[in-house]
Coordinates of C-alpha atoms in Angstrom, one line a residue:
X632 CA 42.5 59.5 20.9
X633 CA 42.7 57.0 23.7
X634 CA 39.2 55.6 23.4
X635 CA 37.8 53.1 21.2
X636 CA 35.7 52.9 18.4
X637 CA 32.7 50.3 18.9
X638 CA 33.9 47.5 16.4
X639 CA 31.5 46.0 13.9
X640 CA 30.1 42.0 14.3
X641 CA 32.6 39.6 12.6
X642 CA 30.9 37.4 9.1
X643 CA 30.9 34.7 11.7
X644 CA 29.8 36.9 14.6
X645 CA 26.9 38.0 11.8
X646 CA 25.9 34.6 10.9
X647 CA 25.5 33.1 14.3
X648 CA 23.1 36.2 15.1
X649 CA 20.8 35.4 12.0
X650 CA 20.7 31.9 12.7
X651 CA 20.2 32.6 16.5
X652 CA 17.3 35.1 15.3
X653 CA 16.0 32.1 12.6
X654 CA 15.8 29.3 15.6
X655 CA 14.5 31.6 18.1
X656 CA 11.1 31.1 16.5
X657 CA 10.9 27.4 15.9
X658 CA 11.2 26.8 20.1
X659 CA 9.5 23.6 21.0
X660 CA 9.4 22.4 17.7
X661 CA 11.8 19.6 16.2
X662 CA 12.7 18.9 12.1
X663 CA 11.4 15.3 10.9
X664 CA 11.9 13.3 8.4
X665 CA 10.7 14.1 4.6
X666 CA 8.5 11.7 3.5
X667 CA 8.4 10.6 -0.4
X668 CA 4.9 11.5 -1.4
X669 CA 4.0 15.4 -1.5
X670 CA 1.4 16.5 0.2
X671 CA -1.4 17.4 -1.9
X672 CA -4.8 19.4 -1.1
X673 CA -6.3 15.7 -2.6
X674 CA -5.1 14.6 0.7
X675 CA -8.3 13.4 3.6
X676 CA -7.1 16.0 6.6
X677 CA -8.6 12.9 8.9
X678 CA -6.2 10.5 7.7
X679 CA -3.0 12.7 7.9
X680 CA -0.6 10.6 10.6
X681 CA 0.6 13.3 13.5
X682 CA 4.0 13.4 11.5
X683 CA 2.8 15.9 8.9
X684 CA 1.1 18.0 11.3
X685 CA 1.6 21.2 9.2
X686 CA 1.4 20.2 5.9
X687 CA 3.3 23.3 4.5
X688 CA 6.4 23.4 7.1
X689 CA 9.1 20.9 7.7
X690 CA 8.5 21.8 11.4
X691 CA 6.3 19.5 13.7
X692 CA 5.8 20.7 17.4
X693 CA 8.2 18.5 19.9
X694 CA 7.3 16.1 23.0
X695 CA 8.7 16.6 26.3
X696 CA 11.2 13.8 27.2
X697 CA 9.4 12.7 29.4
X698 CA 6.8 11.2 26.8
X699 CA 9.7 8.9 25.0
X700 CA 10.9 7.5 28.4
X701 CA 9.9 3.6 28.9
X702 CA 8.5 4.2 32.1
X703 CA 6.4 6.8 31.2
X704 CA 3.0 4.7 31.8
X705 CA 4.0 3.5 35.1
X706 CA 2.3 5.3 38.5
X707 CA 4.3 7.5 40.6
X708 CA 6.4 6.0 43.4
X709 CA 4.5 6.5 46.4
X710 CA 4.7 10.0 48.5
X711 CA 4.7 11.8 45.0
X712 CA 2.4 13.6 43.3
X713 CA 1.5 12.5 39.7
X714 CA 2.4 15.0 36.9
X715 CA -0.1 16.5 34.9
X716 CA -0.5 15.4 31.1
X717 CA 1.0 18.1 29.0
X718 CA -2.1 19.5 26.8
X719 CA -2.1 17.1 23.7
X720 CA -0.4 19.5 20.9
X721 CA -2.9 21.0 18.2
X722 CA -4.0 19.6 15.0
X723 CA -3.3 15.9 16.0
X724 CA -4.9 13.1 13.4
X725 CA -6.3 9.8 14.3
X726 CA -6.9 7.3 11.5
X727 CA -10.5 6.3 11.7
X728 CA -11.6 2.5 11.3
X729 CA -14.1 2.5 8.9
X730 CA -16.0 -0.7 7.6
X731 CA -17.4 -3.3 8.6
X732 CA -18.0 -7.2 7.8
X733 CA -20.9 -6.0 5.2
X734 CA -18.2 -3.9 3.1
X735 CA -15.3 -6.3 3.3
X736 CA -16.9 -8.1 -0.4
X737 CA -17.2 -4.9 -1.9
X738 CA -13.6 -3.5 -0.8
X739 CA -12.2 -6.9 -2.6
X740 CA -14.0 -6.9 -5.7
X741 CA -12.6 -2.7 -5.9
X742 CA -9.3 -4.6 -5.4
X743 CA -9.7 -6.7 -7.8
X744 CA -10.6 -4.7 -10.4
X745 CA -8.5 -1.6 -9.3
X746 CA -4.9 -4.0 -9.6
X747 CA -3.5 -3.8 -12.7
X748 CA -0.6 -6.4 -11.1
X749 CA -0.6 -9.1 -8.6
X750 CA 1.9 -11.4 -6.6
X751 CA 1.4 -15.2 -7.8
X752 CA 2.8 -17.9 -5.9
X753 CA 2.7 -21.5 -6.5
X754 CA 4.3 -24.7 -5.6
X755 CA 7.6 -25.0 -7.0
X756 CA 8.4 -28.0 -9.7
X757 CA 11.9 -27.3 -10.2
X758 CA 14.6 -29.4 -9.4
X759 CA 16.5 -27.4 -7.0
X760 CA 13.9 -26.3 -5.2
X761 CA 11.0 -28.8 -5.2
X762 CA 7.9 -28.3 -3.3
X763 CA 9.0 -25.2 -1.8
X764 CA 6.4 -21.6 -2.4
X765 CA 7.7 -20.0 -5.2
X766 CA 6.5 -16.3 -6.6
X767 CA 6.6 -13.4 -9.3
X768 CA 4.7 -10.9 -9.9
X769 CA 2.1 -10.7 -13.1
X770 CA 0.3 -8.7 -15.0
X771 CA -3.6 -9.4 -14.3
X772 CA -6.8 -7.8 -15.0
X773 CA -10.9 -9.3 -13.8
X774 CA -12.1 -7.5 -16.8
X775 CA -12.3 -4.4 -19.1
X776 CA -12.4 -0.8 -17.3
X777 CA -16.3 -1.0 -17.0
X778 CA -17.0 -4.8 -16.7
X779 CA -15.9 -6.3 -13.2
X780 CA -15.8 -9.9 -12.9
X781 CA -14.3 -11.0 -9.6
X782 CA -12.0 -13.7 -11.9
X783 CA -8.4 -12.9 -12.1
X784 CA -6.9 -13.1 -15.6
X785 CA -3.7 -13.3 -16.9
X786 CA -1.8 -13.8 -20.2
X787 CA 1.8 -16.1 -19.8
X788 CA 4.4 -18.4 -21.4
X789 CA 5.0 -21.7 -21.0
X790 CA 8.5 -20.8 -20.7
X791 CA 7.6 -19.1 -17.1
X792 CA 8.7 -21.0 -14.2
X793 CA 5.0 -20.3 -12.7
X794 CA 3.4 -21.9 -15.4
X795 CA 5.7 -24.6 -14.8
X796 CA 4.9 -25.5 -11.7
X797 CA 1.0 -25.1 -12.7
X798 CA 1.3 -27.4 -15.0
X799 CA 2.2 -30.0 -12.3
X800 CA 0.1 -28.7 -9.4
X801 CA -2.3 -25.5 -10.6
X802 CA -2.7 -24.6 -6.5
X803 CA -1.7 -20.8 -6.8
X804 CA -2.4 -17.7 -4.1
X805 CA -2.7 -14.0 -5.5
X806 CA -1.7 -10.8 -3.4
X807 CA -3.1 -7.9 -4.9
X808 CA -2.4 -5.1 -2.5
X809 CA -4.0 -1.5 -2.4
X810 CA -1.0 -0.1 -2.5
X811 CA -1.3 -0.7 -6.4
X812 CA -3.4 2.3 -6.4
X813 CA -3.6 5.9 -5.6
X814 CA -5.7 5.7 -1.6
X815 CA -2.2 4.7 0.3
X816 CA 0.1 7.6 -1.3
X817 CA -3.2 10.1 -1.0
X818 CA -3.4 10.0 2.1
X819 CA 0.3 9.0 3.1
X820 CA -0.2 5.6 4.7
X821 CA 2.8 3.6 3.9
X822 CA 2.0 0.6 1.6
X823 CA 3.6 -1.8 4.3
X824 CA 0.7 -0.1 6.8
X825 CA -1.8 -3.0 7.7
X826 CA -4.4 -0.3 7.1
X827 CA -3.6 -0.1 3.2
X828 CA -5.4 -3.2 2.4
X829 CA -4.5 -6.2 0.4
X830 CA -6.2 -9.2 -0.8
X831 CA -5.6 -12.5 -1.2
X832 CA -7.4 -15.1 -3.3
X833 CA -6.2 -18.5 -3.2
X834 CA -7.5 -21.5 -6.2
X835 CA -6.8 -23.3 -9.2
X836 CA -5.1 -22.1 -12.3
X837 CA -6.7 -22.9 -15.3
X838 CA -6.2 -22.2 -18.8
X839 CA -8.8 -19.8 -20.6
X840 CA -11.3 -22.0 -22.6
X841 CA -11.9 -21.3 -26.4
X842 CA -15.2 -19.5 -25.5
X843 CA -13.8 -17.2 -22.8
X844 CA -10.8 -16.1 -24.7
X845 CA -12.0 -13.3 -26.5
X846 CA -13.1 -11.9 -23.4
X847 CA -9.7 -12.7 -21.0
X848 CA -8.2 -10.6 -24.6
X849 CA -10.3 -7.7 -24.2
X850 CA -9.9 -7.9 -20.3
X851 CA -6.0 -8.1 -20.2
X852 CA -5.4 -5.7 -23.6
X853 CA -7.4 -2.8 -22.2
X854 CA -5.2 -2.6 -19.3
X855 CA -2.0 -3.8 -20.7
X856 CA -2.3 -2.8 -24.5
X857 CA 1.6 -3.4 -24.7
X858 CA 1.0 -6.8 -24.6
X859 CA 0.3 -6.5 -28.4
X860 CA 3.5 -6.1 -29.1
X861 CA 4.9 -8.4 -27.0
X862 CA 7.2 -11.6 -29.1
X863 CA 4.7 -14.2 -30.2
X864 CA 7.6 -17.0 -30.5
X865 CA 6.9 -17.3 -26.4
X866 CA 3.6 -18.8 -27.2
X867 CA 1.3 -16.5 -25.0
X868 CA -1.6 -18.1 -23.9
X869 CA -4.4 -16.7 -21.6
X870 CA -5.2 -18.4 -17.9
X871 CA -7.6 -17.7 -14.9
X872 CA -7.7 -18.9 -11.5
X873 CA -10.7 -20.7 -10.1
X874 CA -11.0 -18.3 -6.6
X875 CA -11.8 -21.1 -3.7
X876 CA -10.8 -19.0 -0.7
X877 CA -10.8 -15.1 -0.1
X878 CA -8.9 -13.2 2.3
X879 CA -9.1 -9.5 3.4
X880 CA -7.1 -7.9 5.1
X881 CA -7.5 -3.9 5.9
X882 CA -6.9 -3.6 9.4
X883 CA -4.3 -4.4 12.6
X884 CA -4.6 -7.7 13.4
X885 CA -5.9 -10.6 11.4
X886 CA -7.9 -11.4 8.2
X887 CA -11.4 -11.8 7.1
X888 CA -12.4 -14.5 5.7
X889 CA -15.1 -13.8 2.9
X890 CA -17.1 -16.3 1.4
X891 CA -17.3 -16.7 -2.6
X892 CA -21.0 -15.6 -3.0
X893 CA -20.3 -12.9 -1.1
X894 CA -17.2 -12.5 -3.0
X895 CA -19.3 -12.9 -6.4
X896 CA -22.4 -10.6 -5.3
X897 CA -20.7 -7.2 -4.3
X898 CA -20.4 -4.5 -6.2
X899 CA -16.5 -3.1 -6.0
X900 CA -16.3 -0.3 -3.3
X901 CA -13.7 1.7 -2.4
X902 CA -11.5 1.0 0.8

């Protein structure tokens, strides 16, 4: 017979179909990035960045080009008519700014007692680098689970380089930043994000007097109970710092300043 048979699709021929068939239905839609932290149903659906629009896909609905251009804000040269706005795709999130100067005490007490760990820096003693900010990061704790005291605690060596340089200037600044805790990677704000707050106290260090020490043991050990086991030949010894300044930040921009009785009076709230 002179005619021919309709041939069958190639594998290859097959496979381009199927994906072909697969794309077809994510038009207007580009693949992002994955992220580290899964997407719970903990996470605040008000807080969720326009990057996870769809929790549950790895698709997120595209921009025209036209939106990433640099010139994009700029009018129209004249004689032209000015585009409409494309509709503003569904199921965008804005981060709300909550708070005010009345909750800024309360969100650093709840970061100080939340931080299990904090960045100390002081000025450097040693010989190579005299005078110059030097920092590590410790374990600290203002108190037993239940019992909040504002007053950062920690248990060290003499044999530290910190203690060191307290020893010849006990000027010291602790970061304790929220990203310590569980609010950032809830709701999947990046720890480096000015809106996952940190705090910073600034003050002297001071070693734990005879009558406080039971309680600076009770307030690191309940936190850290592996201290316990920790070589006693180091000499541990418990400090605190004397808080003079307190700084807040939670937001874009700059700090609040919070005073000490304000500081001292709050009751530790959440961010």
């Amino acid at each position: 017979m002179s005619g021919r048979r309709g041939r069958q699709p190639g594998p290859r021929l097959s496979w381009l179909l199927c994906c072909s068939a697969l794309l077809s239905r994510a038009a207007g839609y580009v693949l992002v990035s994955s992220v580290s932290w899964a997407v719970t149903n903990e996470v605040d659906e008000e807080a969720l960045p326009a990057l996870l629009e769809d929790s549950g896909s790895i698709w997120q609905r595209g921009f025209p080009a036209s939106a990433h251009k640099e010139d994009a804000h700029l009018p129209p040269p004249e004689g032209t008519a000015r585009a409409r706005p494309p509709p503003a795709p569904p199921g965008m999130f804005s981060y709300r700014r909550e708070g005010g100067a009345r909750l800024r005490p309360g969100t650093a007490r709840f970061l100080a007692h939340a931080s299990a760990w904090g960045c100390l820096a002081t000025v450097s003693a040693h010989e190579k680098i005299p005078g110059l900010p030097f920092g590590n990061c410790l374990p600290v704790s203002d108190g037993p689970f239940n019992n909040s005291t504002g007053v950062p605690f920690f248990y060290v060596t003499p044999k530290d380089l910190l203690v060191a340089d307290l020893m010849k200037n006990p000027t010291a600044s602790l970061l304790l930043p929220e990203s310590e805790g569980e609010f950032c990677r809830k709701n999947i704000v990046d720890p480096e994000d000015p809106r996952c707050a940190r705090l910073t106290l600034t003050g002297q260090m001071v070693a734990v007097p005879p009558e406080e020490v039971e309680f600076a043991k009770q307030a690191m050990l309940s936190r850290h109970p592996v201290m316990r086991k920790w070589p006693r030949q180091y000499e541990w010894f418990f400090m605190k710092m004397k808080i003079e300044h307190i700084w807040l930040q939670k937001w874009y921009g700059g700090v609040a300043d919070i005073s000490r009785e304000e500081y001292f009076k709050a009751v530790p709230r959440k961010a």
